[in-house]
């Protein structure tokens, strides 16, 4: 019988659920998940910072195509790290037909993240992608599979064709994926293709087909996936709007509450009975990071829960230590505030934001940032008049976006998630005036409940503390906010 984990540590991009966190969780027999989003950029920035600890080098040594590994090392490694205050070298932004160099980088960076997460244990490791960030999918998935990834999880879209991609790559066969291009005529060539044979430099390892879990916000979507996907869907993560990161928009006409957040209603509630009736395992996510909620999920017939926020603040996660500490202090004081921002994300999906000084959650920090688009993962492909594909992001300079046919009202309140999320993990770009890109932290509604993982007198906790507490194995007792405040005063 297949053993499923009770806890999935949710994928958290960019770089928050890195190999270190996923390794720690998988070592404990639960499912650790690395984020595959923008991993090529994270990877080259790690190399530009001198590959501290030599982990990337170790991962590269395990890559089956050593000539490719060598090219990448030579192209991006900066011995001792780039000079303080020097900017990171820019990668070209993704386009439907990426240069070979960028395709190789996607393969290799995803391979390295997964192989490092698999070190020191025999348990499965997963990788998470956002369907919306489509262009890097094929080489990234193949790279992760070369490293023996056990699960692929995907949300933020309807990934009907990923199961088929996994089947093809397990046999080292070519796979295709259709790029969603706004305004494309039916005749437009929107198909992306990746043929492993074009990249192989030697004998190919035997690959297992990873399990595929679709991240959905409704049982209807889960049913559609099972009916229409072009291959096996092994299960679902059912995410409620309490979850950190992007949330599915509410059904029907968007209504905002007095604070300006989307209002979710009865129609957005998942019918658990219908989920059970689908007959495939599912995990509940969004506010499930405590032992009572895990028990509740199991009682309802779920295989377990997916938890993000609790792990995002653990010592192993990729989030910058200073940001972690500030938000942990807020949580201990019961003072953490989370805003579900309907505008911030260029995807148009609601995006949860922790209110934190110095980040673009503050209007003046947001206003002071000069709009720039140089990472481009959330750019929307669109059909240009000449039959070519153009790319635009509603957080890029307003006039540029409008010149590309974007609507000016879509630029209002949009935030550059690419650059802020890189800043969150210590890879902020330095601008010409010497200023670093500001951060912007995403967390779930349950931010304040992370205080339950913190032992008296401490300001940090480990992934193991989270796993043990959720499973009811730990002796740690939750502390009252007041006594913790005394301890940290
Ligand atoms: C910092 C952070 C980043 C996230 N990034 C992603 C992501 O890249 N892809 C994704 O599918 N979910 C993402 N999520 C959602 C988590 O995988 C998970 O489903 C969610 O956090 C569960 O709800 P919780 O935050 O209440 O535990 C993110 C969550 C957080 C807190």
XYZ file of C-alpha atoms and ligand atoms in Angstrom:
520
model
C 0.000 0.000 0.000
C 1.178 3.504 -0.796
C 2.190 5.481 2.281
C 1.071 9.074 2.034
C 2.436 11.817 4.269
C 0.122 13.379 6.834
C 1.926 16.675 6.426
C 2.961 18.299 3.197
C 5.233 21.263 3.717
C 3.777 23.522 1.043
C 5.910 24.857 -1.794
C 6.805 28.484 -1.088
C 8.317 30.597 -3.781
C 10.539 32.291 -4.343
C 13.171 30.291 -2.477
C 11.361 30.210 0.898
C 10.874 26.467 0.675
C 14.421 25.811 -0.398
C 16.298 22.485 -0.362
C 17.266 22.888 3.284
C 13.678 23.145 4.503
C 12.396 20.373 2.239
C 15.251 18.100 3.296
C 14.495 18.681 6.986
C 10.807 17.853 6.528
C 11.336 14.811 4.304
C 13.945 13.454 6.733
C 11.181 13.378 9.335
C 9.035 11.194 7.071
C 6.675 13.949 5.926
C 6.742 15.531 2.464
C 9.235 18.334 1.979
C 8.573 20.425 -1.122
C 11.022 22.778 -2.809
C 9.762 25.699 -4.832
C 10.681 25.537 -8.507
C 9.499 29.091 -9.184
C 12.230 31.383 -10.542
C 14.803 28.852 -9.456
C 17.106 29.742 -12.358
C 17.441 33.279 -10.970
C 17.828 32.087 -7.374
C 20.523 29.686 -8.530
C 22.623 32.240 -10.417
C 22.357 34.645 -7.483
C 23.632 31.937 -5.143
C 26.566 31.458 -7.510
C 27.100 35.227 -7.731
C 27.268 35.252 -3.925
C 30.148 32.762 -4.093
C 28.172 29.542 -3.444
C 28.458 29.813 0.309
C 28.923 26.367 1.847
C 29.673 24.821 -1.554
C 26.188 23.314 -1.822
C 25.542 24.290 -5.433
C 28.910 22.823 -6.395
C 27.996 19.551 -4.668
C 24.673 19.461 -6.484
C 26.333 20.171 -9.813
C 28.769 17.305 -9.274
C 25.799 14.933 -9.234
C 24.333 16.240 -12.501
C 24.417 13.566 -15.216
C 25.706 15.935 -17.934
C 29.000 17.285 -16.652
C 29.800 19.465 -19.664
C 26.581 21.384 -19.081
C 27.321 21.652 -15.353
C 30.769 23.023 -16.183
C 29.411 25.619 -18.625
C 27.002 26.892 -16.016
C 29.571 26.986 -13.238
C 31.995 28.888 -15.425
C 29.268 31.244 -16.593
C 27.907 32.290 -13.232
C 30.178 31.397 -10.298
C 31.903 34.390 -8.710
C 34.749 33.223 -6.423
C 34.349 34.839 -3.008
C 31.080 36.428 -4.103
C 30.352 39.661 -5.944
C 31.521 42.901 -4.358
C 29.147 44.313 -1.736
C 26.822 46.812 -3.374
C 27.482 45.476 -6.880
C 24.323 44.471 -8.751
C 23.567 40.900 -9.755
C 24.080 40.210 -13.450
C 20.724 40.079 -15.202
C 19.530 36.917 -16.919
C 17.522 37.317 -20.088
C 13.798 37.241 -19.319
C 11.934 34.146 -20.443
C 10.281 34.048 -23.850
C 8.414 31.323 -25.671
C 11.598 30.224 -27.373
C 14.282 30.625 -24.724
C 17.976 30.619 -25.583
C 19.596 27.226 -24.994
C 21.620 28.687 -22.130
C 18.463 29.588 -20.219
C 16.866 26.217 -20.892
C 19.979 24.504 -19.526
C 19.893 26.759 -16.485
C 16.293 25.727 -15.734
C 17.194 22.047 -16.015
C 20.289 22.338 -13.882
C 18.891 24.624 -11.173
C 15.859 22.409 -10.644
C 18.068 19.332 -10.588
C 20.357 20.837 -7.957
C 17.531 21.985 -5.665
C 15.943 18.535 -5.660
C 19.167 16.531 -5.352
C 20.231 18.626 -2.337
C 16.804 18.187 -0.718
C 17.205 14.423 -1.169
C 20.570 14.225 0.585
C 20.855 12.142 3.739
C 17.565 10.227 3.558
C 15.545 7.945 1.287
C 12.146 9.671 1.541
C 10.363 11.417 -1.322
C 10.787 15.133 -1.992
C 8.339 17.239 -3.997
C 8.612 20.300 -6.201
C 6.025 23.064 -6.563
C 5.347 25.194 -9.608
C 2.820 27.903 -10.378
C 0.922 27.068 -13.554
C 0.880 30.774 -14.475
C 4.669 30.925 -14.736
C 4.576 28.693 -17.787
C 7.653 29.201 -19.893
C 10.218 27.464 -17.649
C 7.936 24.455 -16.960
C 9.273 21.841 -19.346
C 13.036 22.025 -18.742
C 12.445 22.654 -15.017
C 10.292 19.551 -14.620
C 12.740 17.435 -16.593
C 15.639 18.682 -14.445
C 13.720 17.877 -11.254
C 12.925 14.415 -12.616
C 16.584 13.757 -13.420
C 17.155 14.327 -9.693
C 14.448 11.806 -8.777
C 11.715 14.145 -7.602
C 8.892 12.123 -6.014
C 5.988 14.564 -6.322
C 5.148 17.469 -8.607
C 2.594 19.890 -7.169
C 1.055 22.662 -9.192
C -1.549 25.340 -8.581
C -2.383 28.908 -9.645
C -3.995 27.721 -12.856
C -5.474 24.532 -14.250
C -2.603 22.195 -15.048
C -4.483 19.728 -17.258
C -1.433 18.868 -19.339
C 1.223 18.406 -16.687
C 0.357 14.723 -16.023
C 1.026 13.974 -19.702
C 4.326 15.845 -19.534
C 5.400 13.679 -16.575
C 4.507 10.499 -18.488
C 6.514 11.631 -21.519
C 9.591 12.674 -19.544
C 9.612 9.439 -17.531
C 10.381 7.785 -20.887
C 12.757 10.642 -21.925
C 10.276 11.483 -24.663
C 9.679 15.041 -25.889
C 6.757 16.962 -24.377
C 4.765 20.024 -25.353
C 2.979 22.676 -23.327
C 0.720 25.397 -24.659
C 1.552 28.948 -23.685
C -1.502 31.035 -22.806
C -1.205 34.085 -25.058
C -3.751 36.886 -24.578
C -5.556 37.722 -27.788
C -3.933 34.901 -29.786
C -5.671 33.821 -32.979
C -6.277 30.085 -33.305
C -3.616 29.954 -36.013
C -0.858 31.321 -33.752
C 1.870 28.883 -32.782
C 1.736 28.905 -28.994
C 3.164 25.449 -28.380
C 6.372 25.133 -26.364
C 8.405 21.983 -26.814
C 11.235 20.304 -24.948
C 13.021 17.255 -26.269
C 15.372 15.649 -23.707
C 17.389 14.124 -26.560
C 18.503 17.622 -27.639
C 20.158 18.138 -24.268
C 21.431 14.690 -23.311
C 25.219 14.484 -23.181
C 25.496 10.824 -22.295
C 23.581 7.819 -21.041
C 20.245 8.678 -19.493
C 19.246 7.472 -16.030
C 16.079 5.418 -15.590
C 13.380 7.784 -14.363
C 10.315 7.206 -12.220
C 7.160 9.085 -13.003
C 6.591 11.404 -10.042
C 3.167 11.579 -8.418
C 1.168 14.604 -9.471
C -0.885 16.629 -6.994
C -3.014 19.483 -8.312
C -3.591 22.390 -5.970
C -7.226 23.418 -6.259
C -9.650 25.728 -4.498
C -12.854 23.825 -5.242
C -14.151 20.274 -5.573
C -15.527 21.208 -9.015
C -12.034 22.012 -10.217
C -10.764 18.749 -8.737
C -13.455 16.826 -10.607
C -12.561 18.634 -13.851
C -8.903 17.748 -13.383
C -9.747 14.069 -12.977
C -12.015 14.092 -16.005
C -9.926 16.112 -18.412
C -6.249 15.794 -17.447
C -4.145 13.994 -20.033
C -2.615 11.600 -17.517
C -2.873 10.385 -13.934
C -3.685 12.882 -11.195
C -2.586 11.259 -7.952
C -4.279 13.600 -5.535
C -5.240 17.129 -4.588
C -4.253 19.858 -2.236
C -7.423 21.772 -1.461
C -6.473 25.295 -0.528
C -8.770 27.731 1.286
C -8.434 31.522 1.040
C -6.739 31.578 4.468
C -3.541 30.229 2.856
C -0.374 32.263 2.393
C 0.732 33.245 -1.107
C -1.758 33.698 -3.939
C -5.410 32.854 -3.298
C -8.046 31.890 -5.821
C -10.362 34.856 -6.347
C -13.877 34.559 -4.861
C -16.580 33.182 -7.151
C -18.860 35.692 -8.796
C -18.494 39.449 -8.769
C -15.574 40.692 -6.665
C -16.727 42.391 -3.484
C -14.408 44.029 -0.998
C -14.860 44.415 2.752
C -14.335 47.707 4.579
C -10.578 47.087 4.716
C -10.479 46.489 0.939
C -10.056 42.706 0.996
C -11.973 40.247 -1.201
C -15.032 38.783 0.500
C -15.401 35.002 0.305
C -18.786 33.402 0.775
C -20.611 30.078 0.909
C -19.946 29.377 -2.769
C -16.214 29.406 -2.085
C -16.467 26.704 0.549
C -15.143 23.317 -0.518
C -17.548 20.420 -0.189
C -15.467 17.825 1.635
C -17.996 15.064 1.036
C -17.700 15.630 -2.705
C -13.908 15.619 -2.380
C -14.053 12.259 -0.600
C -16.369 10.922 -3.281
C -13.699 11.542 -5.945
C -11.800 8.611 -4.463
C -8.297 10.079 -4.603
C -6.237 11.270 -1.648
C -6.466 14.927 -0.709
C -4.786 17.272 1.727
C -6.430 20.372 3.216
C -4.522 23.654 3.231
C -4.968 27.191 4.478
C -5.082 27.583 8.244
C -4.306 23.911 8.991
C -1.009 24.512 10.796
C -2.047 23.262 14.210
C -2.665 19.831 15.753
C -6.440 20.220 16.138
C -6.835 21.143 12.466
C -4.731 18.161 11.380
C -6.973 15.878 13.453
C -10.045 17.537 11.969
C -8.735 17.021 8.434
C -8.011 13.340 9.084
C -11.463 12.885 10.634
C -12.981 14.353 7.480
C -11.245 11.760 5.352
C -8.292 13.829 4.150
C -4.892 12.138 3.857
C -3.537 15.073 5.838
C -2.776 18.768 5.535
C -0.500 21.074 3.583
C 1.095 23.743 5.742
C 3.021 26.799 4.582
C 3.132 29.717 7.005
C 4.361 27.659 9.983
C 7.310 26.345 7.942
C 8.069 29.714 6.320
C 9.308 31.034 9.674
C 11.260 27.952 10.720
C 15.050 28.258 10.921
C 15.539 26.125 7.811
C 13.478 28.262 5.436
C 15.074 30.617 2.927
C 13.423 33.755 4.326
C 15.884 36.425 5.494
C 16.593 36.029 9.201
C 15.847 39.683 10.057
C 12.417 39.513 8.408
C 11.656 36.222 10.182
C 12.577 37.664 13.558
C 10.474 40.810 13.113
C 7.391 38.831 12.159
C 7.957 36.189 14.844
C 8.076 39.007 17.413
C 4.818 40.382 16.030
C 3.251 36.913 16.210
C 4.390 36.374 19.798
C 2.747 39.672 20.711
C -0.375 38.621 18.824
C 0.121 41.737 16.719
C 0.823 40.312 13.264
C -1.447 41.747 10.581
C -2.144 40.145 7.229
C -3.893 41.911 4.361
C -5.388 40.031 1.422
C -4.416 42.460 -1.312
C -6.662 42.223 -4.370
C -4.311 44.367 -6.473
C -0.698 43.631 -5.529
C -0.037 40.625 -7.746
C 0.376 41.155 -11.493
C -1.410 37.797 -11.901
C -4.638 39.517 -10.809
C -5.102 36.906 -8.063
C -5.501 38.083 -4.460
C -2.145 37.954 -2.662
C -1.670 37.806 1.103
C 0.729 40.336 2.522
C 2.216 40.706 6.012
C 2.159 44.302 7.164
C 5.783 45.082 7.900
C 7.838 48.235 8.120
C 10.314 48.795 5.310
C 8.489 46.502 2.870
C 6.227 47.507 -0.015
C 3.251 46.715 2.242
C 3.812 50.341 3.316
C 2.443 52.921 0.875
C 5.508 55.186 1.040
C 7.959 52.325 0.397
C 5.802 51.210 -2.523
C 5.567 54.737 -3.917
C 9.322 55.331 -3.606
C 10.230 52.298 -5.724
C 10.886 53.112 -9.358
C 8.950 50.648 -11.499
C 11.312 48.288 -13.284
C 10.694 44.886 -14.837
C 13.907 42.886 -15.162
C 13.043 39.412 -13.888
C 9.766 39.066 -15.746
C 8.414 35.743 -14.447
C 4.880 37.129 -14.204
C 4.865 38.786 -17.611
C 1.761 38.020 -19.610
C 2.374 36.834 -23.169
C 0.120 38.686 -25.622
C -0.433 38.658 -29.368
C 1.140 41.668 -31.063
C -0.324 42.988 -34.302
C 2.416 41.397 -36.407
C 1.690 37.843 -35.311
C 4.579 37.830 -32.853
C 4.264 37.274 -29.109
C 4.929 40.224 -26.815
C 5.323 40.204 -23.029
C 3.965 42.697 -20.529
C 3.626 42.989 -16.756
C 1.156 45.287 -15.056
C 3.833 46.162 -12.471
C 6.288 47.384 -15.117
C 6.567 51.149 -15.875
C 3.018 52.311 -16.576
C 3.749 53.905 -19.926
C 5.538 50.777 -21.175
C 2.623 48.584 -20.138
C 0.098 50.869 -21.810
C 2.220 51.041 -24.971
C 1.953 47.251 -25.111
C -1.834 47.462 -25.112
C -2.259 46.982 -21.351
C -5.031 48.885 -19.610
C -3.872 51.709 -17.365
C -6.343 50.729 -14.613
C -4.608 47.340 -14.372
C -1.400 49.026 -13.225
C -2.947 50.571 -10.113
C -1.553 49.116 -6.886
C 0.433 46.425 -8.736
C 3.644 45.378 -7.030
C 6.763 43.832 -8.492
C 6.603 40.428 -6.835
C 9.658 39.120 -8.676
C 12.049 41.646 -7.163
C 10.452 41.769 -3.713
C 10.377 37.996 -3.379
C 14.074 37.840 -4.277
C 14.725 40.472 -1.594
C 12.838 38.315 0.931
C 15.463 35.590 0.624
C 18.542 37.786 0.741
C 19.032 38.197 -3.015
C 17.793 41.764 -3.429
C 18.936 43.518 -6.571
C 20.965 46.665 -5.966
C 19.852 49.600 -8.108
C 21.946 52.281 -9.742
C 21.419 54.685 -6.829
C 22.860 52.044 -4.484
C 19.487 51.171 -2.937
C 18.416 47.565 -2.532
C 15.042 46.386 -3.782
C 12.565 46.300 -0.868
C 10.961 43.095 0.420
C 7.280 42.055 0.571
C 6.364 39.072 2.696
C 3.465 36.771 1.997
C 1.952 34.761 4.865
C -1.325 33.087 5.697
C -4.092 34.583 7.821
C -2.799 32.439 10.678
C 0.458 34.323 11.116
C -0.007 34.837 14.855
C -0.456 31.111 15.540
C 3.211 30.435 14.804
C 3.820 31.516 18.416
C 2.744 27.974 19.375
C 6.033 26.546 18.032
C 8.294 28.796 20.064
C 9.717 27.565 23.343
C 9.887 29.960 26.303
C 12.596 32.577 25.977
C 13.258 31.761 22.314
C 12.623 33.650 19.100
C 13.053 30.840 16.607
C 11.994 27.254 15.952
C 12.841 24.402 13.607
C 10.893 22.479 10.975
C 11.062 19.548 13.387
C 9.274 21.610 16.057
C 6.445 22.173 13.563
C 6.183 18.540 12.475
C 6.305 17.171 16.008
C 3.774 19.605 17.330
C 1.331 19.010 14.480
C 1.596 15.258 14.968
C 1.185 15.631 18.719
C 4.662 14.275 19.432
C 6.214 17.275 21.104
C 6.251 18.147 24.758
C 6.375 21.853 23.965
C 3.404 23.656 25.421
C 1.888 26.692 23.753
C 2.706 29.849 25.575
C 0.513 32.747 26.427
C 1.385 35.865 24.481
C 1.900 37.913 27.642
C 4.519 35.668 29.203
C 6.395 35.488 25.914
C 6.431 39.238 25.743
C 8.014 39.309 29.190
C 10.626 36.813 28.068
C 11.639 38.914 25.067
C 11.417 42.336 26.722
C 5.753 32.475 1.970
C 4.758 31.650 1.205
C 4.959 31.438 -0.156
C 4.090 30.617 -0.879
N 4.356 30.353 -2.192
C 3.623 29.428 -2.855
C 4.003 29.003 -4.154
O 4.996 29.461 -4.712
N 3.237 28.070 -4.769
C 2.121 27.524 -4.165
O 1.479 26.660 -4.763
N 1.753 27.907 -2.922
C 2.483 28.818 -2.257
N 2.157 29.142 -0.960
C 1.045 28.409 -0.297
C 1.581 27.203 0.505
O 2.151 26.228 -0.319
C 0.471 26.536 1.342
O -0.514 25.953 0.545
C -0.207 27.510 2.276
O 0.749 28.304 2.915
C -1.044 26.767 3.309
O -1.710 27.641 4.163
P -1.048 28.239 5.512
O -0.201 29.358 5.059
O -2.230 28.699 6.305
O -0.284 27.142 6.181
C 2.974 30.018 -0.228
C 2.758 30.274 1.135
C 3.626 31.082 1.853
C 3.374 31.311 3.312
